[in-house]
Short mmCIF file of C-alpha atoms (C1' of nucleotides) in Angstrom, two decimals:
data_model
loop_
_atom_site.label_atom_id
_atom_site.label_comp_id
_atom_site.label_asym_id
_atom_site.label_seq_id
_atom_site.Cartn_x
_atom_site.Cartn_y
_atom_site.Cartn_z
CA MET A 180 16.67 74.74 20.71
CA GLN A 181 20.05 73.87 23.22
CA PRO A 182 22.07 71.68 22.20
CA LYS A 183 22.41 68.12 23.19
CA SER A 184 25.13 66.71 25.55
CA LYS A 185 27.02 64.29 24.25
CA ILE A 186 27.45 61.16 26.16
CA ILE A 187 29.64 58.15 25.22
CA ILE A 188 28.56 54.34 27.33
CA VAL A 189 31.27 52.24 27.68
CA ASP A 190 29.88 48.87 30.11
CA ASP A 191 31.18 44.75 28.29
CA HIS A 192 27.61 43.89 29.11
CA LYS A 193 25.91 44.41 25.88
CA MET A 194 22.56 44.16 27.63
CA PHE A 195 24.00 46.26 30.54
CA LEU A 196 24.42 48.75 27.42
CA ASP A 197 21.27 48.39 25.71
CA GLY A 198 19.47 49.36 28.97
CA LEU A 199 21.25 52.39 29.68
CA ARG A 200 20.98 53.39 25.75
CA SER A 201 17.31 52.42 26.49
CA ILE A 202 17.23 54.58 29.72
CA LEU A 203 19.14 57.48 27.90
CA GLU A 204 18.24 58.05 24.47
CA PRO A 205 14.66 59.02 24.74
CA GLN A 206 16.35 62.11 27.23
CA PRO A 207 15.27 65.14 24.67
CA HIS A 208 18.79 66.85 25.73
CA LEU A 209 21.32 63.77 26.19
CA GLU A 210 22.34 62.38 22.91
CA ILE A 211 24.18 59.19 22.46
CA VAL A 212 26.87 59.08 20.30
CA MET A 213 29.47 56.12 21.16
CA THR A 214 28.97 52.82 22.75
CA ALA A 215 31.96 50.41 23.58
CA LYS A 216 32.65 47.28 25.15
CA ASN A 217 35.84 48.67 26.92
CA GLY A 218 37.96 51.91 27.46
CA GLN A 219 41.00 51.13 24.39
CA ASN A 220 38.11 52.06 21.90
CA VAL A 221 37.02 55.18 23.49
CA GLU A 222 40.83 56.15 24.02
CA LYS A 223 40.94 56.56 20.47
CA TYR A 224 37.60 57.78 19.51
CA LEU A 225 38.38 60.68 22.29
CA ASN A 226 42.31 61.04 20.97
CA ILE A 227 40.48 61.37 17.34
CA ASN A 228 37.68 63.28 18.02
CA ALA A 229 38.96 65.98 20.72
CA GLU A 230 36.64 68.67 19.43
CA GLU A 231 33.14 66.51 19.20
CA GLY A 232 32.40 68.22 22.58
CA ILE A 233 31.21 65.09 24.21
CA ALA A 234 30.43 66.36 27.55
CA LEU A 235 30.09 62.69 29.38
CA VAL A 236 31.19 59.21 29.65
CA VAL A 237 29.46 56.84 31.69
CA MET A 238 31.63 53.59 32.17
CA ASP A 239 31.63 50.02 34.20
CA LEU A 240 34.39 49.59 36.47
CA ASN A 241 36.09 45.71 35.96
CA MET A 242 35.96 45.18 32.43
CA PRO A 243 38.63 43.06 30.56
CA GLU A 244 41.50 44.48 29.63
CA TYR A 245 41.22 48.04 29.96
CA ASP A 246 39.01 48.90 32.58
CA GLY A 247 37.33 52.27 34.19
CA ALA A 248 39.56 53.55 36.36
CA GLU A 249 42.16 53.30 33.34
CA LEU A 250 40.01 55.02 31.10
CA ASN A 251 38.97 57.96 34.28
CA ARG A 252 42.33 58.09 34.40
CA PHE A 253 43.13 59.11 30.75
CA ILE A 254 40.06 60.85 29.86
CA LYS A 255 40.97 63.50 33.36
CA LYS A 256 44.69 63.69 31.52
CA ASN A 257 44.04 64.09 28.22
CA HIS A 258 40.50 65.61 28.03
CA PRO A 259 39.83 67.28 31.49
CA GLN A 260 36.68 68.89 30.08
CA ILE A 261 34.90 65.64 29.66
CA LYS A 262 32.92 64.59 32.87
CA THR A 263 33.20 61.06 33.93
CA LEU A 264 30.17 59.07 35.53
CA VAL A 265 31.19 55.54 36.98
CA VAL A 266 28.31 52.92 37.56
CA SER A 267 29.40 49.83 39.59
CA MET A 268 28.43 46.42 40.62
CA LEU A 269 31.34 46.98 43.20
CA HIS A 270 31.22 49.26 45.85
CA ASP A 271 35.01 48.99 47.72
CA VAL A 272 36.29 51.60 49.17
CA GLN A 273 39.77 51.42 47.87
CA THR A 274 38.32 51.51 44.53
CA VAL A 275 36.38 54.95 45.48
CA ARG A 276 39.74 56.60 46.65
CA THR A 277 41.58 56.15 43.62
CA LEU A 278 38.88 56.90 41.20
CA THR A 279 37.71 60.48 42.90
CA GLN A 280 41.88 61.07 43.69
CA ASP A 281 41.46 60.73 39.70
CA ASN A 282 38.80 63.13 40.15
CA VAL A 283 35.55 61.30 38.84
CA ASP A 284 32.39 63.04 38.45
CA GLY A 285 30.06 60.57 39.94
CA TYR A 286 29.73 57.09 41.02
CA LEU A 287 26.83 54.68 41.45
CA PRO A 288 25.89 51.12 41.71
CA LYS A 289 24.40 49.07 39.65
CA ASN A 290 21.16 49.11 41.79
CA ALA A 291 20.55 52.36 41.61
CA PRO A 292 17.14 52.98 40.33
CA LYS A 293 17.04 54.66 36.72
CA GLU A 294 15.89 57.75 38.39
CA GLU A 295 18.86 58.28 40.17
CA LEU A 296 21.06 57.66 37.37
CA LEU A 297 19.08 60.53 35.60
CA LYS A 298 19.68 62.44 38.26
CA ALA A 299 23.10 62.01 38.39
CA ILE A 300 23.61 62.37 34.60
CA GLU A 301 21.95 66.16 35.26
CA THR A 302 24.27 67.36 38.56
CA ILE A 303 27.50 66.82 36.57
CA LEU A 304 26.48 68.36 33.46
CA GLY A 305 26.04 71.19 35.58
CA GLY A 306 28.68 71.23 36.54
CA GLU A 307 28.88 69.31 40.33
CA LYS A 308 30.21 65.80 41.23
CA TYR A 309 27.11 63.17 42.04
CA PHE A 310 27.99 60.02 44.33
CA ALA A 311 25.26 57.74 45.88
CA GLN A 312 24.99 57.68 49.47
CA THR A 313 25.72 54.38 49.76
CA ILE A 314 29.40 55.28 48.21
CA LYS A 315 29.48 58.09 50.40
CA ASP A 316 29.00 56.22 53.89
CA ALA A 317 31.19 53.32 52.69
CA TYR A 318 33.67 56.02 51.53
CA LEU A 319 33.55 58.12 55.20
CA LYS A 320 33.43 54.70 56.73
CA GLY A 321 37.03 54.16 55.43
CA MET A 322 38.29 57.84 55.89
CA THR A 323 38.47 57.35 59.17
CA MET A 324 39.84 54.26 59.11
CA GLN A 325 42.57 55.17 56.93
CA ASP A 326 43.93 57.85 59.23
CA ALA A 327 45.08 54.82 61.62
CA SER A 328 46.64 52.86 58.14
CA PRO A 329 49.12 54.40 56.08
CA GLU A 330 49.07 54.85 52.40
CA GLN A 331 48.40 51.68 50.39
CA SER A 332 49.73 52.15 46.94
CA LEU A 333 51.85 48.71 46.38
CA SER A 334 55.69 48.55 45.41
CA LYS A 335 57.15 46.39 42.64
CA ARG A 336 58.13 44.00 44.97
CA GLU A 337 54.80 43.92 47.49
CA LYS A 338 52.80 43.16 44.25
CA GLU A 339 55.14 40.07 43.00
CA VAL A 340 55.02 39.00 46.83
CA LEU A 341 51.22 39.58 46.49
CA ARG A 342 51.12 37.66 43.25
CA LEU A 343 52.73 34.50 44.24
CA ILE A 344 50.11 34.40 47.55
CA ALA A 345 47.20 34.58 45.67
CA MET A 346 49.18 32.01 43.39
CA GLU A 347 48.22 29.61 46.69
CA GLN A 348 52.10 29.54 47.34
CA THR A 349 53.41 29.27 50.82
CA THR A 350 55.41 31.57 52.88
CA GLN A 351 58.10 29.15 52.68
CA GLU A 352 57.64 28.50 48.71
CA ILE A 353 57.98 32.52 47.88
CA ALA A 354 61.17 32.73 49.96
CA ASP A 355 62.75 29.67 48.43
CA GLN A 356 61.46 30.92 44.02
CA LEU A 357 62.99 35.01 45.20
CA PHE A 358 65.73 33.57 47.32
CA LEU A 359 64.26 35.64 50.26
CA SER A 360 64.54 34.74 54.09
CA LYS A 361 60.81 33.44 54.61
CA HIS A 362 61.08 35.82 57.02
CA THR A 363 60.62 38.47 54.20
CA ILE A 364 58.17 37.27 52.80
CA GLU A 365 56.26 36.65 56.36
CA SER A 366 57.19 40.89 56.75
CA TYR A 367 55.42 41.32 53.23
CA ARG A 368 52.80 38.74 54.27
CA LYS A 369 51.92 41.08 57.23
CA ASN A 370 52.66 44.43 55.60
CA LEU A 371 50.24 44.08 52.65
CA ILE A 372 47.61 43.01 54.93
CA SER A 373 47.54 45.85 57.23
CA LYS A 374 48.32 47.91 53.98
CA LEU A 375 45.26 46.55 52.04
CA GLY A 376 43.28 46.35 55.03
CA VAL A 377 42.11 43.36 55.02
CA ARG A 378 42.44 40.56 57.38
CA ASN A 379 43.61 37.32 56.07
CA LEU A 380 44.81 35.10 52.87
CA ALA A 381 41.30 35.73 51.35
CA GLY A 382 41.46 39.15 51.80
CA LEU A 383 45.02 39.58 49.91
CA THR A 384 43.74 37.15 46.95
CA LYS A 385 40.54 39.06 46.97
CA TYR A 386 42.71 42.64 46.42
CA ALA A 387 45.35 40.71 44.07
CA ILE A 388 42.47 39.34 41.20
CA LYS A 389 41.11 43.26 41.63
CA LEU A 390 44.49 44.32 40.79
CA GLY A 391 44.95 41.60 38.04
CA LEU A 392 47.70 40.15 39.00
CA ILE A 393 46.12 37.56 38.84
CA ASP A 394 43.21 35.66 37.39
CA MET B 262 -5.32 41.98 18.20
CA GLN B 263 -3.28 39.61 19.48
CA PRO B 264 -3.26 38.77 23.82
CA LYS B 265 0.13 40.36 25.56
CA SER B 266 2.27 38.11 27.02
CA LYS B 267 3.01 38.53 30.51
CA ILE B 268 6.22 38.70 31.86
CA ILE B 269 7.99 38.89 35.40
CA ILE B 270 11.52 40.48 35.72
CA VAL B 271 13.61 39.96 38.74
CA ASP B 272 17.17 41.31 39.36
CA ASP B 273 18.37 42.79 42.33
CA HIS B 274 20.58 45.22 40.26
CA LYS B 275 17.81 48.05 39.66
CA MET B 276 19.46 49.71 36.61
CA PHE B 277 19.78 46.34 35.08
CA LEU B 278 16.04 46.09 36.07
CA ASP B 279 15.03 49.21 34.73
CA GLY B 280 17.55 48.38 32.02
CA LEU B 281 15.69 45.21 30.67
CA ARG B 282 12.16 46.53 31.12
CA SER B 283 13.30 49.79 28.74
CA ILE B 284 13.75 47.06 26.62
CA LEU B 285 10.93 45.33 27.09
CA GLU B 286 7.91 47.57 27.58
CA PRO B 287 8.59 49.14 23.49
CA GLN B 288 7.45 45.70 22.24
CA PRO B 289 4.01 45.87 21.77
CA HIS B 290 3.33 42.11 22.62
CA LEU B 291 5.09 41.79 25.78
CA GLU B 292 3.98 43.35 28.45
CA ILE B 293 5.64 43.34 32.48
CA VAL B 294 3.14 42.60 34.67
CA MET B 295 5.92 42.77 37.75
CA THR B 296 9.54 43.22 38.51
CA ALA B 297 11.56 42.05 41.81
CA LYS B 298 14.52 41.93 43.47
CA ASN B 299 14.83 38.67 44.59
CA GLY B 300 12.59 35.38 44.31
CA GLN B 301 11.15 35.22 47.05
CA ASN B 302 8.26 37.92 46.20
CA VAL B 303 8.24 36.38 43.04
CA GLU B 304 7.16 33.36 44.45
CA LYS B 305 4.76 35.10 46.27
CA TYR B 306 2.96 36.61 43.84
CA LEU B 307 2.72 33.57 41.89
CA ASN B 308 1.10 31.53 44.27
CA ILE B 309 -2.01 34.76 44.50
CA ASN B 310 -2.13 35.30 40.63
CA ALA B 311 -1.16 31.76 39.62
CA GLU B 312 -4.65 32.56 37.59
CA GLU B 313 -2.98 35.37 35.85
CA GLY B 314 -1.50 33.16 33.16
CA ILE B 315 2.13 34.55 33.37
CA ALA B 316 3.82 33.33 30.32
CA LEU B 317 7.21 33.94 31.21
CA VAL B 318 9.79 35.32 33.95
CA VAL B 319 13.35 36.37 33.28
CA MET B 320 15.77 35.86 35.95
CA ASP B 321 19.13 37.29 36.84
CA LEU B 322 21.22 34.08 38.90
CA ASN B 323 22.99 35.38 41.74
CA MET B 324 20.72 37.39 44.03
CA PRO B 325 21.37 37.50 47.50
CA GLU B 326 18.74 35.37 49.62
CA TYR B 327 16.75 34.01 46.94
CA ASP B 328 18.68 32.64 43.85
CA GLY B 329 17.77 32.53 40.47
CA ALA B 330 18.63 28.66 40.08
CA GLU B 331 15.66 28.45 43.31
CA LEU B 332 13.61 30.11 42.14
CA ASN B 333 13.87 28.53 38.13
CA ARG B 334 12.85 25.49 40.69
CA PHE B 335 10.34 26.32 42.56
CA ILE B 336 8.62 27.84 39.20
CA LYS B 337 9.01 24.43 37.20
CA LYS B 338 7.32 23.16 40.13
CA ASN B 339 4.40 23.97 40.97
CA HIS B 340 3.92 26.24 37.77
CA PRO B 341 5.64 24.47 35.26
CA GLN B 342 3.85 26.67 32.89
CA ILE B 343 5.71 29.50 33.01
CA LYS B 344 8.48 29.64 31.22
CA THR B 345 11.85 30.73 32.59
CA LEU B 346 14.77 32.86 30.92
CA VAL B 347 17.70 33.18 33.14
CA VAL B 348 20.66 35.63 32.58
CA SER B 349 23.95 36.22 33.37
CA MET B 350 27.03 37.28 34.06
CA LEU B 351 28.40 34.06 34.89
CA HIS B 352 28.79 30.93 32.56
CA ASP B 353 30.20 28.11 34.73
CA VAL B 354 28.90 24.49 33.40
CA GLN B 355 28.14 23.45 36.73
CA THR B 356 24.98 25.78 37.34
CA VAL B 357 24.25 25.51 33.25
CA ARG B 358 23.85 22.08 34.14
CA THR B 359 21.83 22.13 37.37
CA LEU B 360 19.67 24.71 35.69
CA THR B 361 18.93 22.32 32.68
CA GLN B 362 17.95 19.47 34.68
CA ASP B 363 15.39 21.99 36.84
CA ASN B 364 14.15 22.26 32.97
CA VAL B 365 14.73 25.80 32.46
CA ASP B 366 13.74 27.25 29.22
CA GLY B 367 16.64 29.20 28.35
CA TYR B 368 20.27 30.61 29.69
CA LEU B 369 21.64 34.46 28.02
CA PRO B 370 25.16 35.89 29.37
CA LYS B 371 24.41 39.25 30.06
CA ASN B 372 27.34 40.70 27.25
CA ALA B 373 24.45 39.56 24.47
CA PRO B 374 23.03 42.41 22.75
CA LYS B 375 19.12 43.58 22.93
CA GLU B 376 18.95 41.28 20.04
CA GLU B 377 19.36 37.89 20.98
CA LEU B 378 17.64 38.83 24.19
CA LEU B 379 14.20 39.76 22.33
CA LYS B 380 15.15 36.69 20.40
CA ALA B 381 15.53 34.21 23.29
CA ILE B 382 12.05 35.69 24.14
CA GLU B 383 10.41 35.53 21.14
CA THR B 384 12.39 31.54 20.76
CA ILE B 385 11.05 31.17 24.32
CA LEU B 386 7.45 32.26 23.96
CA GLY B 387 7.13 30.18 21.09
CA GLY B 388 7.33 26.90 23.16
CA GLU B 389 11.28 26.05 22.15
CA LYS B 390 14.05 26.57 23.90
CA TYR B 391 17.31 29.26 23.71
CA PHE B 392 20.93 28.89 25.02
CA ALA B 393 22.92 31.02 23.87
CA GLN B 394 25.95 29.65 21.93
CA THR B 395 29.04 30.84 23.85
CA ILE B 396 27.02 28.72 26.72
CA LYS B 397 26.32 25.54 24.95
CA ASP B 398 29.93 26.00 23.77
CA ALA B 399 31.00 25.59 27.02
CA TYR B 400 28.43 23.24 28.36
CA LEU B 401 29.89 20.27 26.11
CA LYS B 402 33.57 21.18 26.48
CA GLY B 403 32.40 21.12 30.48
CA MET B 404 31.00 17.42 29.20
CA THR B 405 34.33 16.47 27.45
CA MET B 406 36.53 17.86 30.01
CA GLN B 407 34.43 16.18 32.61
CA ASP B 408 35.46 13.00 31.83
CA ALA B 409 38.74 12.94 33.18
CA SER B 410 38.68 15.53 36.19
CA PRO B 411 36.43 14.37 38.95
CA GLU B 412 32.86 16.06 39.24
CA GLN B 413 32.52 18.65 41.49
CA SER B 414 29.12 20.41 42.22
CA LEU B 415 28.96 21.89 45.75
CA SER B 416 25.86 21.43 47.81
CA LYS B 417 24.16 24.88 48.95
CA ARG B 418 25.74 24.04 52.46
CA GLU B 419 29.23 24.01 51.00
CA LYS B 420 28.83 26.70 48.67
CA GLU B 421 27.23 29.10 52.15
CA VAL B 422 30.51 28.13 53.62
CA LEU B 423 32.57 28.87 50.71
CA ARG B 424 31.13 31.88 50.69
CA LEU B 425 32.03 32.76 53.96
CA ILE B 426 35.47 31.88 54.05
CA ALA B 427 35.71 33.78 50.98
CA MET B 428 34.53 36.48 52.67
CA GLU B 429 37.76 36.55 55.26
CA GLN B 430 36.01 35.31 58.37
CA THR B 431 37.80 32.17 59.89
CA THR B 432 36.58 29.07 60.88
CA GLN B 433 35.22 30.13 64.56
CA GLU B 434 33.35 32.91 63.34
CA ILE B 435 31.84 31.15 60.36
CA ALA B 436 30.50 28.34 62.96
CA ASP B 437 29.25 30.70 65.73
CA GLN B 438 27.06 32.16 62.89
CA LEU B 439 25.85 29.43 61.30
CA PHE B 440 25.27 27.54 64.40
CA LEU B 441 27.55 24.82 63.64
CA SER B 442 30.70 23.20 65.90
CA LYS B 443 34.27 24.98 64.43
CA HIS B 444 34.60 21.05 63.63
CA THR B 445 31.75 21.32 60.79
CA ILE B 446 33.51 24.06 58.98
CA GLU B 447 37.20 22.49 59.05
CA SER B 448 35.53 19.62 57.42
CA TYR B 449 33.93 21.51 54.82
CA ARG B 450 36.53 23.81 54.51
CA LYS B 451 38.60 19.87 53.99
CA ASN B 452 36.13 18.99 51.56
CA LEU B 453 36.00 21.92 49.34
CA ILE B 454 40.07 22.03 49.55
CA SER B 455 40.64 18.64 48.36
CA LYS B 456 36.85 18.26 45.93
CA LEU B 457 38.19 21.91 44.30
CA GLY B 458 41.54 20.52 43.96
CA VAL B 459 43.27 23.63 45.58
CA ARG B 460 46.19 23.93 48.05
CA ASN B 461 44.48 27.12 50.49
CA LEU B 462 42.75 29.64 51.46
CA ALA B 463 43.58 31.65 48.47
CA GLY B 464 42.46 28.87 45.89
CA LEU B 465 39.19 28.31 47.85
CA THR B 466 38.95 32.69 47.44
CA LYS B 467 39.39 32.62 43.70
CA TYR B 468 36.97 29.93 43.50
CA ALA B 469 34.37 31.10 45.40
CA ILE B 470 34.95 34.33 42.60
CA LYS B 471 34.69 32.58 39.88
CA LEU B 472 31.84 30.98 41.07
CA GLY B 473 30.02 34.38 41.28
CA LEU B 474 29.24 33.74 45.54
CA ILE B 475 31.13 36.78 46.12
CA ASP B 476 32.42 39.92 44.32
"C1'" DC C 39 16.33 -2.45 50.45
"C1'" DT C 40 20.76 -0.52 50.00
"C1'" DA C 41 24.01 2.72 48.59
"C1'" DA C 42 24.96 7.14 48.22
"C1'" DG C 43 25.44 11.89 48.82
"C1'" DC C 44 24.52 15.40 52.55
"C1'" DA C 45 25.23 17.42 56.74
"C1'" DT C 46 27.35 16.98 61.06
"C1'" DC C 47 30.80 16.43 64.94
"C1'" DC C 48 35.28 14.80 66.14
"C1'" DC C 49 40.39 13.37 67.36
"C1'" DT C 50 45.24 13.85 66.74
"C1'" DG C 51 48.85 16.35 64.92
"C1'" DT C 52 51.97 19.52 62.30
"C1'" DT C 53 52.43 23.12 59.14
"C1'" DT C 54 50.98 27.79 58.26
"C1'" DT C 55 49.21 32.28 59.21
"C1'" DC C 56 48.84 36.23 62.23
"C1'" DA C 57 50.32 40.12 65.81
"C1'" DG C 58 53.14 43.05 66.85
"C1'" DG C 59 57.45 43.83 67.63
"C1'" DG C 60 62.83 45.43 66.64
"C1'" DA C 61 66.67 46.26 63.39
"C1'" DG C 62 69.75 47.82 59.83
"C1'" DG C 63 71.45 48.82 54.58
"C1'" DG C 64 70.71 51.36 50.33
"C1'" DC C 65 68.58 55.13 47.80
"C1'" DG C 66 67.10 59.04 46.13
"C1'" DT C 67 65.25 63.88 48.46
"C1'" DT C 68 65.53 67.86 50.49
"C1'" DA D 120 72.69 65.47 56.15
"C1'" DA D 121 68.37 63.88 57.58
"C1'" DC D 122 64.16 62.46 56.44
"C1'" DG D 123 61.55 59.16 54.61
"C1'" DC D 124 60.71 55.05 51.46
"C1'" DC D 125 61.93 50.23 50.41
"C1'" DC D 126 64.02 46.01 50.59
"C1'" DT D 127 65.72 42.71 53.68
"C1'" DC D 128 66.06 39.82 58.33
"C1'" DC D 129 64.93 38.49 62.77
"C1'" DC D 130 61.87 37.02 66.94
"C1'" DT D 131 58.33 35.33 70.12
"C1'" DG D 132 54.07 33.94 71.01
"C1'" DA D 133 48.59 32.93 69.47
"C1'" DA D 134 45.95 31.73 66.55
"C1'" DA D 135 44.69 29.56 62.64
"C1'" DA D 136 44.56 26.27 59.53
"C1'" DC D 137 45.54 21.98 56.97
"C1'" DA D 138 46.33 16.47 56.85
"C1'" DG D 139 44.10 12.46 57.72
"C1'" DG D 140 41.79 10.00 59.51
"C1'" DG D 141 36.95 8.10 62.27
"C1'" DA D 142 31.55 8.48 63.16
"C1'" DT D 143 26.26 9.39 63.40
"C1'" DG D 144 21.48 10.02 61.11
"C1'" DC D 145 19.08 11.71 57.45
"C1'" DT D 146 17.62 11.50 52.60
"C1'" DT D 147 17.12 10.21 48.02
"C1'" DA D 148 17.79 7.31 43.98
"C1'" DG D 149 18.54 2.92 42.21
#
DNA sequence: CTAAGCATCCCTGTTTTCAGGGAGGGCGTT
DNA sequence: AACGCCCTCCCTGAAAACAGGGATGCTTAG
């Protein structure tokens, strides 16, 4: 009999976790060896049981404390043989890009049907990558737009300003607070908007939240 | 043999739907007669199959188009014998209050474990109500804090406008989209700012996220 | 019936944001 | 030394947001 593929599931919504478990457990060739509600415990587990031959980690993004992006980065750096599949509610281009740069093996929206989940797992365990069509569409659209817009890793100062913007402060207030000219803050604001590909304060705020700069 | 309790599940995330199904299907006394991704279809189904004896509808809140709150209201008005259980990611006080006023039979966060889901269903089918402890806590805290801070329940229209604002749309764009005057949207924006006690677009956006109007 | 809340629309004026430029100095890498 | 990147500051003009009013009609609850 062929050995089962060992799988870890990570999601902070227990019910979803149980749902995934119920879907995967009946699969004869899969074995769930651990479930967790954030990345921290998985990291510990992998460090201790490095030789156990974990095949795949299925993870949510957007968990408190230690999210999927971070966990994926950790796994790919320290345990590159382990495959990773991200299952998330949101599918924004930036997140997917970050994940692909970090060599994630697959990405599914949470509204994908059970069948697609199983197919994705098979594909990934077979050594290939699997991205849902909707994700690919969004990603490509983002790629073409990316040519015009520069790279968007934010500097420390930019993050600081972004944080204050999202804290409902006006340009003038931020300037006073950081002992800078209001023109400087205006420049930052402008650069952030174009760098992050958003239209206005609302977009900046959402991004700040996504980055975890505020809550 | 005792008759099975007929259940309908409503959630726009297919994978979650499949998860719930996998949890509930093995239960010998439960029978899933329908799943849907929004309230609309359920409404139709109930109108046609009114006599089929549906026991319970398990629903997500926060679905596009026709959300759980609305569906609950419909069910309690037109088919009061059918029980309703809301399963949601967010647990803001206002939403829970609205639901309880509409006589919902139970409320669980999505991070509740499988066991609690089953227990909640049993409780509700037995004729009692079931609310997760965390929900009850939040609700009570909201009740006491309510004295100090003014009430901030948003009307449906207000939520709609708030959603569009947080989606990075300008006042003019929202006006066009809803076939309203831009003055109207400006009024809404103004009211929202004062109602929610925030200063600007950033605050509105954060609130919209907290309410789950956008992601 | 009456008051309250909701949805709609309007006005005046000020402040802030947004768009699209430019520009100089510092700092590290090649 | 030259290049890129970051941080800083400045300008103009248009668009949008914000503040603080008022007004109407229509439901709904008391």
